[in-house]
Amino acid sequence: MTLDIAISGGGICGLSAAVALARHGHKPTVYEASPTIRTVGAGIQVVPNMSRLLYRMGLRELLLKHAVSQESVIHHRWADGDLVGLMRLEEIARLAQSPYVTVHRGQLLDNLYQIANELGVKFIFDAEVLGYDLEKPSMRTVDGHSVKPDLLIVADGIKSSARQHYPQTDLDSRFSSKYAAFRATVPASKISENDKVTWLADPAHQHRWIGPNGHIVAYLIDSNTLLNLVFVLPRSEARIDRDPGDELREMLKGWDPNIRLLLNMIENVTKWPIWVAPQLDSTVSASGRSIIVGDAAHDMTPYLAQGGAMSVEDAALLGKLLADVSHPDGIATALRQHEALRLPRTKQVTLDAIANRELFHLPDGEAQHARDRRAIDNQENPEVESPYQWETKAGRHWLYEFDVEVDDPRSFLASS
């Protein structure tokens, strides 16, 4: 007997789940609200705990065709660009035995979609979900169609209406944080034309400026042809019709002059609030026939570059646990095992990301000086422990060396 599996959402998590399930013999159907698979943003960091899973899903050649592999992330002081430490990406990848690369989000989605089609996954577009009944389970789409699968996988993002059906612990009175991400890209050829910033076109390094209440990330994507820029800054109550580029230039007055040069090269800026949703205390419906995953279950703030990774981990584990389930009676056990294995890790990574934000955004002063001094000491002597948790031996082990298809996060966290 073949399970009838419906996946709501065609983003990274939904597509990864479709591929993972199809690789284990299932034939899921993906319902996507848009008329086609689409992408928001530009660059995404494919960290080792994510890349190893994508490789197993068959994306190795497709991913590396456009991916950029860097040696390190260089940290700069916000005001003058002085070096204040680095993150050794090559070492992280070596120890995790899996690559750390950057790609264009659109290319990643296209690759997942291509593999899913090759595996026989069915796609239904223009299928916005108007309501869920997670116990039956069923969902009703905008065209009036009622979908009643054996298993419903909800992967339609942080604003999913399905969240209201799950118990949750509120981390914030609103579904938003005090920060926004301003995103932009600049052609690498344009960077190379300016001697003052040509070093940003070196594919060997990412760059991160850290300062009071904000940070900036820059790295190459799309076969080294685009510089991806993300500016994480406090949200302002700007007029809705105000150009985000003008807002960004005003907020970055006083930052490194090289940032000002980059701003003058940017033609288009998009602004996205960084959402902070309540933590879900359960991801499986009472009936055991539906599950909520990815950003719909645990939106990740961008301070550890783990949002995509947590979604792919969710998806890969679903594929593994449902591999041998051929009758609806076996679904509940598999889903509850998924919940037991995923909640400890996603909750901890969510909290760790917020803690990392606090470390990045320290105001100038004693704590900031201590952070930078220790980071520089670590750069000169790796035996000195980095102030950044994810550059320590225990932090790397917990975050990047974890294999969701092999390791139990409960014992893995304890060992770290």
CSV table of C-alpha atoms in Angstrom, one decimal:
chain,number,residue,atom,x,y,z
A,1,MET,CA,0.0,0.0,0.0
A,2,THR,CA,1.3,3.5,-0.9
A,3,LEU,CA,0.7,6.4,1.4
A,4,ASP,CA,-1.2,9.4,0.1
A,5,ILE,CA,1.1,12.3,1.3
A,6,ALA,CA,0.3,16.0,0.9
A,7,ILE,CA,2.9,18.7,1.5
A,8,SER,CA,1.7,22.2,2.0
A,9,GLY,CA,4.4,24.7,0.8
A,10,GLY,CA,7.0,24.6,-1.9
A,11,GLY,CA,9.9,26.3,-0.1
A,12,ILE,CA,13.2,24.7,1.0
A,13,CYS,CA,11.5,22.6,3.6
A,14,GLY,CA,8.5,21.4,1.5
A,15,LEU,CA,10.7,20.6,-1.5
A,16,SER,CA,13.3,18.8,0.7
A,17,ALA,CA,10.6,16.8,2.4
A,18,ALA,CA,9.2,15.8,-1.1
A,19,VAL,CA,12.7,14.7,-2.2
A,20,ALA,CA,13.4,12.8,1.0
A,21,LEU,CA,10.1,11.0,0.9
A,22,ALA,CA,10.4,10.2,-2.8
A,23,ARG,CA,13.9,8.8,-2.3
A,24,HIS,CA,12.3,6.3,0.1
A,25,GLY,CA,9.7,5.2,-2.3
A,26,HIS,CA,6.8,7.5,-1.5
A,27,LYS,CA,5.0,9.7,-4.1
A,28,PRO,CA,4.0,12.9,-2.3
A,29,THR,CA,2.1,15.8,-3.8
A,30,VAL,CA,3.3,19.4,-3.1
A,31,TYR,CA,0.7,22.2,-2.9
A,32,GLU,CA,2.2,25.6,-3.5
A,33,ALA,CA,0.3,28.9,-3.3
A,34,SER,CA,2.3,30.6,-6.0
A,35,PRO,CA,2.0,29.9,-9.8
A,36,THR,CA,5.5,28.4,-9.7
A,37,ILE,CA,8.4,27.7,-7.4
A,38,ARG,CA,9.7,31.1,-6.4
A,39,THR,CA,12.4,32.5,-4.2
A,40,VAL,CA,12.7,35.4,-1.7
A,41,GLY,CA,16.1,36.9,-1.1
A,42,ALA,CA,19.3,36.0,-2.8
A,43,GLY,CA,22.1,34.2,-1.0
A,44,ILE,CA,21.9,31.4,1.5
A,45,GLN,CA,24.7,29.7,3.5
A,46,VAL,CA,24.7,26.0,3.1
A,47,VAL,CA,26.3,24.9,6.3
A,48,PRO,CA,27.8,21.4,6.8
A,49,ASN,CA,24.8,19.9,8.7
A,50,MET,CA,22.7,21.0,5.7
A,51,SER,CA,25.1,20.2,2.8
A,52,ARG,CA,25.6,16.5,3.8
A,53,LEU,CA,21.8,16.0,3.6
A,54,LEU,CA,21.5,17.8,0.3
A,55,TYR,CA,24.3,15.7,-1.1
A,56,ARG,CA,22.4,12.5,-0.1
A,57,MET,CA,19.3,13.9,-1.7
A,58,GLY,CA,21.2,13.9,-5.0
A,59,LEU,CA,22.1,17.6,-5.2
A,60,ARG,CA,25.9,17.3,-5.1
A,61,GLU,CA,26.6,18.1,-8.7
A,62,LEU,CA,23.8,20.6,-9.2
A,63,LEU,CA,24.7,22.4,-6.0
A,64,LEU,CA,28.4,22.7,-6.6
A,65,LYS,CA,27.9,24.0,-10.2
A,66,HIS,CA,27.1,27.4,-8.8
A,67,ALA,CA,28.2,27.2,-5.1
A,68,VAL,CA,31.1,29.3,-3.7
A,69,SER,CA,33.3,27.7,-1.1
A,70,GLN,CA,35.2,30.1,1.3
A,71,GLU,CA,38.1,29.6,3.6
A,72,SER,CA,36.9,32.0,6.3
A,73,VAL,CA,34.6,34.7,7.6
A,74,ILE,CA,36.6,37.9,8.4
A,75,HIS,CA,35.1,40.0,11.2
A,76,HIS,CA,35.4,43.8,10.9
A,77,ARG,CA,34.8,46.5,13.4
A,78,TRP,CA,31.7,48.5,12.4
A,79,ALA,CA,33.1,52.0,12.4
A,80,ASP,CA,36.5,51.6,10.6
A,81,GLY,CA,36.6,48.1,9.1
A,82,ASP,CA,39.5,47.0,11.3
A,83,LEU,CA,39.9,43.2,11.6
A,84,VAL,CA,38.6,41.8,14.8
A,85,GLY,CA,38.8,38.1,14.3
A,86,LEU,CA,37.8,35.4,11.8
A,87,MET,CA,35.8,32.2,11.6
A,88,ARG,CA,37.7,29.3,10.0
A,89,LEU,CA,35.2,27.8,7.6
A,90,GLU,CA,37.6,25.4,6.0
A,91,GLU,CA,38.4,23.9,9.4
A,92,ILE,CA,34.6,23.6,10.2
A,93,ALA,CA,34.0,21.8,7.0
A,94,ARG,CA,37.0,19.5,7.5
A,95,LEU,CA,35.9,18.5,10.9
A,96,ALA,CA,32.3,18.1,9.9
A,97,GLN,CA,33.4,16.2,6.7
A,98,SER,CA,30.9,18.2,4.7
A,99,PRO,CA,31.2,21.5,2.7
A,100,TYR,CA,30.4,25.0,3.9
A,101,VAL,CA,29.3,26.9,0.8
A,102,THR,CA,27.2,29.8,-0.3
A,103,VAL,CA,24.6,29.6,-3.1
A,104,HIS,CA,21.8,31.6,-4.6
A,105,ARG,CA,18.5,30.6,-2.9
A,106,GLY,CA,16.8,30.5,-6.3
A,107,GLN,CA,19.3,28.0,-7.6
A,108,LEU,CA,18.9,25.8,-4.5
A,109,LEU,CA,15.2,25.8,-5.0
A,110,ASP,CA,15.5,25.1,-8.7
A,111,ASN,CA,17.8,22.1,-8.0
A,112,LEU,CA,15.4,20.7,-5.4
A,113,TYR,CA,12.5,21.1,-7.8
A,114,GLN,CA,14.4,19.4,-10.6
A,115,ILE,CA,15.3,16.4,-8.4
A,116,ALA,CA,11.8,16.2,-7.1
A,117,ASN,CA,10.4,16.1,-10.6
A,118,GLU,CA,12.9,13.4,-11.6
A,119,LEU,CA,11.7,11.3,-8.6
A,120,GLY,CA,8.0,11.6,-9.6
A,121,VAL,CA,6.8,14.2,-7.1
A,122,LYS,CA,3.5,15.8,-8.2
A,123,PHE,CA,3.1,19.6,-8.0
A,124,ILE,CA,-0.1,21.6,-7.8
A,125,PHE,CA,0.4,25.3,-8.1
A,126,ASP,CA,-1.9,28.3,-7.4
A,127,ALA,CA,-3.1,26.1,-4.4
A,128,GLU,CA,-3.2,28.6,-1.5
A,129,VAL,CA,-4.5,26.9,1.6
A,130,LEU,CA,-7.5,28.6,3.2
A,131,GLY,CA,-7.9,26.3,6.1
A,132,TYR,CA,-6.6,23.1,7.8
A,133,ASP,CA,-8.3,20.3,9.7
A,134,LEU,CA,-5.2,18.7,11.2
A,135,GLU,CA,-7.1,15.8,12.8
A,136,LYS,CA,-8.8,14.3,9.8
A,137,PRO,CA,-6.3,15.5,8.3
A,138,SER,CA,-7.5,17.7,5.5
A,139,MET,CA,-6.9,21.2,3.9
A,140,ARG,CA,-9.0,23.4,1.8
A,141,THR,CA,-7.5,25.3,-1.1
A,142,VAL,CA,-8.5,28.6,-2.7
A,143,ASP,CA,-10.2,26.9,-5.6
A,144,GLY,CA,-12.5,25.1,-3.3
A,145,HIS,CA,-10.7,21.8,-3.5
A,146,SER,CA,-10.6,19.6,-0.4
A,147,VAL,CA,-7.4,17.6,0.1
A,148,LYS,CA,-7.8,14.5,2.4
A,149,PRO,CA,-4.5,12.7,2.5
A,150,ASP,CA,-3.3,9.9,4.8
A,151,LEU,CA,-0.5,12.2,6.0
A,152,LEU,CA,-0.4,16.0,5.9
A,153,ILE,CA,2.9,17.8,6.1
A,154,VAL,CA,2.6,21.6,6.8
A,155,ALA,CA,5.6,23.4,5.5
A,156,ASP,CA,4.2,26.8,4.4
A,157,GLY,CA,6.3,29.2,6.5
A,158,ILE,CA,6.1,31.3,9.6
A,159,LYS,CA,2.7,32.8,8.8
A,160,SER,CA,1.1,29.4,8.4
A,161,SER,CA,-2.5,29.4,9.8
A,162,ALA,CA,-1.8,25.9,11.1
A,163,ARG,CA,0.3,27.3,13.9
A,164,GLN,CA,-2.8,28.2,15.9
A,165,HIS,CA,-3.7,24.5,16.2
A,166,TYR,CA,-0.5,23.6,18.1
A,167,PRO,CA,0.4,24.4,21.8
A,168,GLN,CA,3.1,27.0,22.0
A,169,THR,CA,5.2,29.0,24.4
A,170,ASP,CA,5.2,32.8,23.6
A,171,LEU,CA,8.7,34.3,23.4
A,172,ASP,CA,7.4,37.7,22.4
A,173,SER,CA,4.1,39.4,22.6
A,174,ARG,CA,4.1,39.9,18.8
A,175,PHE,CA,5.3,37.8,15.9
A,176,SER,CA,8.1,40.2,15.1
A,177,SER,CA,11.5,41.3,16.5
A,178,LYS,CA,13.0,44.7,16.8
A,179,TYR,CA,15.2,44.0,13.7
A,180,ALA,CA,14.9,43.9,10.0
A,181,ALA,CA,17.1,42.4,7.3
A,182,PHE,CA,17.9,44.7,4.3
A,183,ARG,CA,19.0,42.6,1.4
A,184,ALA,CA,20.8,43.5,-1.8
A,185,THR,CA,23.2,42.2,-4.4
A,186,VAL,CA,26.0,43.9,-6.4
A,187,PRO,CA,27.7,42.4,-9.5
A,188,ALA,CA,31.2,41.2,-8.6
A,189,SER,CA,32.4,42.9,-11.8
A,190,LYS,CA,31.3,46.2,-10.3
A,191,ILE,CA,33.1,45.5,-7.1
A,192,SER,CA,36.3,44.7,-9.0
A,193,GLU,CA,36.3,48.1,-10.7
A,194,ASN,CA,36.8,50.0,-7.4
A,195,ASP,CA,40.3,49.5,-5.9
A,196,LYS,CA,39.1,50.4,-2.4
A,197,VAL,CA,36.7,47.4,-2.2
A,198,THR,CA,38.1,44.9,-4.8
A,199,TRP,CA,39.1,42.6,-1.9
A,200,LEU,CA,35.4,41.9,-1.5
A,201,ALA,CA,35.5,40.1,-4.8
A,202,ASP,CA,37.9,37.5,-3.4
A,203,PRO,CA,35.8,34.3,-3.2
A,204,ALA,CA,38.0,32.9,-0.4
A,205,HIS,CA,36.4,35.0,2.2
A,206,GLN,CA,33.1,36.1,3.6
A,207,HIS,CA,33.0,39.4,5.5
A,208,ARG,CA,31.0,40.4,8.6
A,209,TRP,CA,30.9,43.9,10.1
A,210,ILE,CA,29.7,43.8,13.8
A,211,GLY,CA,28.6,46.8,15.7
A,212,PRO,CA,26.2,48.3,18.2
A,213,ASN,CA,22.7,47.0,17.4
A,214,GLY,CA,23.6,45.7,14.0
A,215,HIS,CA,25.8,43.7,11.7
A,216,ILE,CA,26.4,43.3,8.0
A,217,VAL,CA,27.3,40.1,6.0
A,218,ALA,CA,28.8,40.0,2.6
A,219,TYR,CA,29.7,36.9,0.5
A,220,LEU,CA,29.8,35.8,-3.2
A,221,ILE,CA,27.2,33.6,-4.8
A,222,ASP,CA,26.2,32.4,-8.3
A,223,SER,CA,29.7,31.2,-9.4
A,224,ASN,CA,31.4,34.2,-7.9
A,225,THR,CA,29.4,36.7,-10.1
A,226,LEU,CA,27.2,38.3,-7.4
A,227,LEU,CA,28.1,39.8,-4.0
A,228,ASN,CA,25.3,39.1,-1.6
A,229,LEU,CA,24.7,41.7,1.1
A,230,VAL,CA,22.6,41.4,4.2
A,231,PHE,CA,22.3,44.3,6.6
A,232,VAL,CA,20.6,43.4,10.0
A,233,LEU,CA,19.6,46.6,11.7
A,234,PRO,CA,16.9,47.8,14.2
A,235,ARG,CA,13.5,48.2,12.6
A,236,SER,CA,12.3,51.7,12.2
A,237,GLU,CA,8.9,53.1,11.8
A,238,ALA,CA,9.6,54.3,8.3
A,239,ARG,CA,6.8,55.5,6.1
A,240,ILE,CA,5.5,52.5,4.1
A,241,ASP,CA,6.3,54.4,0.8
A,242,ARG,CA,9.9,55.2,1.8
A,243,ASP,CA,12.7,53.6,-0.3
A,244,PRO,CA,14.5,51.0,1.9
A,245,GLY,CA,17.8,52.0,0.2
A,246,ASP,CA,17.4,55.6,1.5
A,247,GLU,CA,16.5,54.3,4.9
A,248,LEU,CA,19.6,52.0,4.9
A,249,ARG,CA,21.9,54.8,3.9
A,250,GLU,CA,20.7,57.0,6.8
A,251,MET,CA,21.0,54.2,9.3
A,252,LEU,CA,24.6,53.4,8.3
A,253,LYS,CA,26.0,56.9,8.8
A,254,GLY,CA,29.1,56.5,10.8
A,255,TRP,CA,29.9,53.0,9.6
A,256,ASP,CA,33.0,51.9,7.8
A,257,PRO,CA,33.5,54.1,4.7
A,258,ASN,CA,33.8,51.0,2.6
A,259,ILE,CA,30.2,50.2,3.5
A,260,ARG,CA,29.3,53.6,2.1
A,261,LEU,CA,31.0,52.8,-1.1
A,262,LEU,CA,29.0,49.5,-1.4
A,263,LEU,CA,25.8,51.4,-0.7
A,264,ASN,CA,26.5,53.6,-3.7
A,265,MET,CA,26.7,50.5,-5.9
A,266,ILE,CA,23.4,49.0,-4.9
A,267,GLU,CA,20.5,49.5,-7.2
A,268,ASN,CA,17.8,47.8,-5.3
A,269,VAL,CA,17.2,47.0,-1.6
A,270,THR,CA,14.5,44.9,-0.1
A,271,LYS,CA,13.5,45.1,3.6
A,272,TRP,CA,12.2,42.1,5.5
A,273,PRO,CA,11.2,42.1,9.2
A,274,ILE,CA,12.9,39.4,11.2
A,275,TRP,CA,10.1,37.5,12.7
A,276,VAL,CA,10.2,35.8,16.2
A,277,ALA,CA,7.4,33.4,16.6
A,278,PRO,CA,6.3,31.6,19.7
A,279,GLN,CA,8.0,28.2,20.3
A,280,LEU,CA,5.8,25.2,19.5
A,281,ASP,CA,5.6,22.7,22.3
A,282,SER,CA,4.3,20.1,19.9
A,283,THR,CA,4.6,19.6,16.1
A,284,VAL,CA,2.3,16.6,15.7
A,285,SER,CA,-1.5,16.7,15.7
A,286,ALA,CA,-3.5,14.8,18.3
A,287,SER,CA,-4.5,12.3,15.6
A,288,GLY,CA,-0.9,11.7,14.7
A,289,ARG,CA,-1.7,12.2,11.0
A,290,SER,CA,-0.3,15.7,10.4
A,291,ILE,CA,2.9,17.4,11.3
A,292,ILE,CA,4.2,21.0,11.0
A,293,VAL,CA,7.8,21.5,10.0
A,294,GLY,CA,10.4,24.1,8.8
A,295,ASP,CA,9.8,27.8,9.4
A,296,ALA,CA,6.1,27.0,10.1
A,297,ALA,CA,7.3,25.1,13.2
A,298,HIS,CA,10.4,27.0,14.2
A,299,ASP,CA,11.4,30.1,12.4
A,300,MET,CA,15.1,30.8,12.8
A,301,THR,CA,16.5,34.2,13.2
A,302,PRO,CA,19.5,34.7,10.8
A,303,TYR,CA,22.2,35.0,13.5
A,304,LEU,CA,23.6,31.4,13.0
A,305,ALA,CA,22.7,30.9,9.3
A,306,GLN,CA,20.7,27.8,10.4
A,307,GLY,CA,17.2,28.5,9.0
A,308,GLY,CA,17.6,26.5,5.9
A,309,ALA,CA,19.6,23.8,7.7
A,310,MET,CA,16.9,23.2,10.3
A,311,SER,CA,14.3,22.9,7.5
A,312,VAL,CA,16.4,20.3,5.6
A,313,GLU,CA,17.1,18.4,8.8
A,314,ASP,CA,13.3,18.2,9.5
A,315,ALA,CA,12.8,17.0,5.9
A,316,ALA,CA,15.6,14.4,5.9
A,317,LEU,CA,14.4,12.9,9.2
A,318,LEU,CA,10.8,12.6,7.9
A,319,GLY,CA,12.1,10.6,4.9
A,320,LYS,CA,14.1,8.3,7.2
A,321,LEU,CA,11.3,7.7,9.7
A,322,LEU,CA,8.6,7.1,7.1
A,323,ALA,CA,10.8,5.0,4.9
A,324,ASP,CA,9.2,1.7,5.9
A,325,VAL,CA,5.7,3.0,6.7
A,326,SER,CA,3.3,1.7,4.1
A,327,HIS,CA,0.0,1.9,6.0
A,328,PRO,CA,-1.7,4.9,7.7
A,329,ASP,CA,-1.7,3.0,11.0
A,330,GLY,CA,2.1,3.5,11.2
A,331,ILE,CA,2.2,7.2,10.6
A,332,ALA,CA,1.6,8.4,14.2
A,333,THR,CA,4.5,6.5,15.6
A,334,ALA,CA,6.9,7.9,13.0
A,335,LEU,CA,5.7,11.5,13.5
A,336,ARG,CA,5.9,11.4,17.3
A,337,GLN,CA,9.4,10.0,17.0
A,338,HIS,CA,10.2,12.9,14.7
A,339,GLU,CA,8.8,15.4,17.3
A,340,ALA,CA,10.8,13.8,20.1
A,341,LEU,CA,14.0,14.1,18.1
A,342,ARG,CA,13.6,17.5,16.5
A,343,LEU,CA,12.1,19.7,19.3
A,344,PRO,CA,15.2,19.6,21.6
A,345,ARG,CA,17.5,20.6,18.7
A,346,THR,CA,15.4,23.3,17.1
A,347,LYS,CA,14.5,24.9,20.4
A,348,GLN,CA,18.2,25.1,21.4
A,349,VAL,CA,19.3,26.4,18.0
A,350,THR,CA,16.6,29.1,18.2
A,351,LEU,CA,17.9,30.3,21.6
A,352,ASP,CA,21.5,30.0,20.5
A,353,ALA,CA,20.9,32.2,17.5
A,354,ILE,CA,19.4,34.9,19.7
A,355,ALA,CA,22.4,34.7,22.0
A,356,ASN,CA,24.7,35.1,19.0
A,357,ARG,CA,22.8,38.2,18.0
A,358,GLU,CA,23.5,39.7,21.4
A,359,LEU,CA,27.2,39.0,21.0
A,360,PHE,CA,27.4,40.5,17.5
A,361,HIS,CA,25.5,43.6,18.5
A,362,LEU,CA,27.4,44.6,21.7
A,363,PRO,CA,27.7,48.4,22.2
A,364,ASP,CA,31.2,49.8,22.2
A,365,GLY,CA,32.7,49.3,25.7
A,366,GLU,CA,34.3,46.9,28.0
A,367,ALA,CA,32.4,43.8,26.9
A,368,GLN,CA,33.0,44.6,23.2
A,369,HIS,CA,36.7,45.1,23.8
A,370,ALA,CA,36.9,41.8,25.6
A,371,ARG,CA,35.1,40.0,22.8
A,372,ASP,CA,37.3,41.5,20.1
A,373,ARG,CA,40.6,40.9,22.1
A,374,ARG,CA,39.7,37.3,22.6
A,375,ALA,CA,38.7,36.8,18.9
A,376,ILE,CA,42.1,38.3,17.8
A,377,ASP,CA,44.0,36.1,20.2
A,378,ASN,CA,42.1,33.1,18.8
A,379,GLN,CA,43.0,34.2,15.3
A,380,GLU,CA,46.7,34.3,16.2
A,381,ASN,CA,46.5,31.1,18.3
A,382,PRO,CA,43.7,28.7,17.7
A,383,GLU,CA,44.4,27.1,21.1
A,384,VAL,CA,42.8,30.2,22.6
A,385,GLU,CA,39.0,29.6,22.7
A,386,SER,CA,37.0,31.9,20.5
A,387,PRO,CA,34.3,34.1,22.1
A,388,TYR,CA,31.9,32.9,19.5
A,389,GLN,CA,30.3,29.6,20.7
A,390,TRP,CA,30.1,28.1,17.2
A,391,GLU,CA,33.8,28.5,16.7
A,392,THR,CA,34.6,26.5,19.8
A,393,LYS,CA,35.2,22.7,19.6
A,394,ALA,CA,32.0,21.9,21.5
A,395,GLY,CA,30.0,24.4,19.5
A,396,ARG,CA,31.2,23.1,16.1
A,397,HIS,CA,30.5,19.6,17.2
A,398,TRP,CA,26.9,20.4,18.3
A,399,LEU,CA,26.0,22.5,15.3
A,400,TYR,CA,27.9,21.4,12.3
A,401,GLU,CA,28.9,17.8,12.9
A,402,PHE,CA,25.4,16.7,13.9
A,403,ASP,CA,23.9,14.3,11.4
A,404,VAL,CA,20.1,14.2,11.8
A,405,GLU,CA,19.8,10.8,10.0
A,406,VAL,CA,22.3,9.2,12.5
A,407,ASP,CA,22.5,11.2,15.8
A,408,ASP,CA,20.1,11.7,18.7
A,409,PRO,CA,20.2,15.4,19.5
A,410,ARG,CA,19.5,14.7,23.2
A,411,SER,CA,22.6,12.7,23.8
A,412,PHE,CA,24.6,14.8,21.2
A,413,LEU,CA,23.8,18.0,23.1
A,414,ALA,CA,24.9,16.5,26.3
A,415,SER,CA,28.2,15.3,24.8
A,416,SER,CA,28.8,18.9,23.6
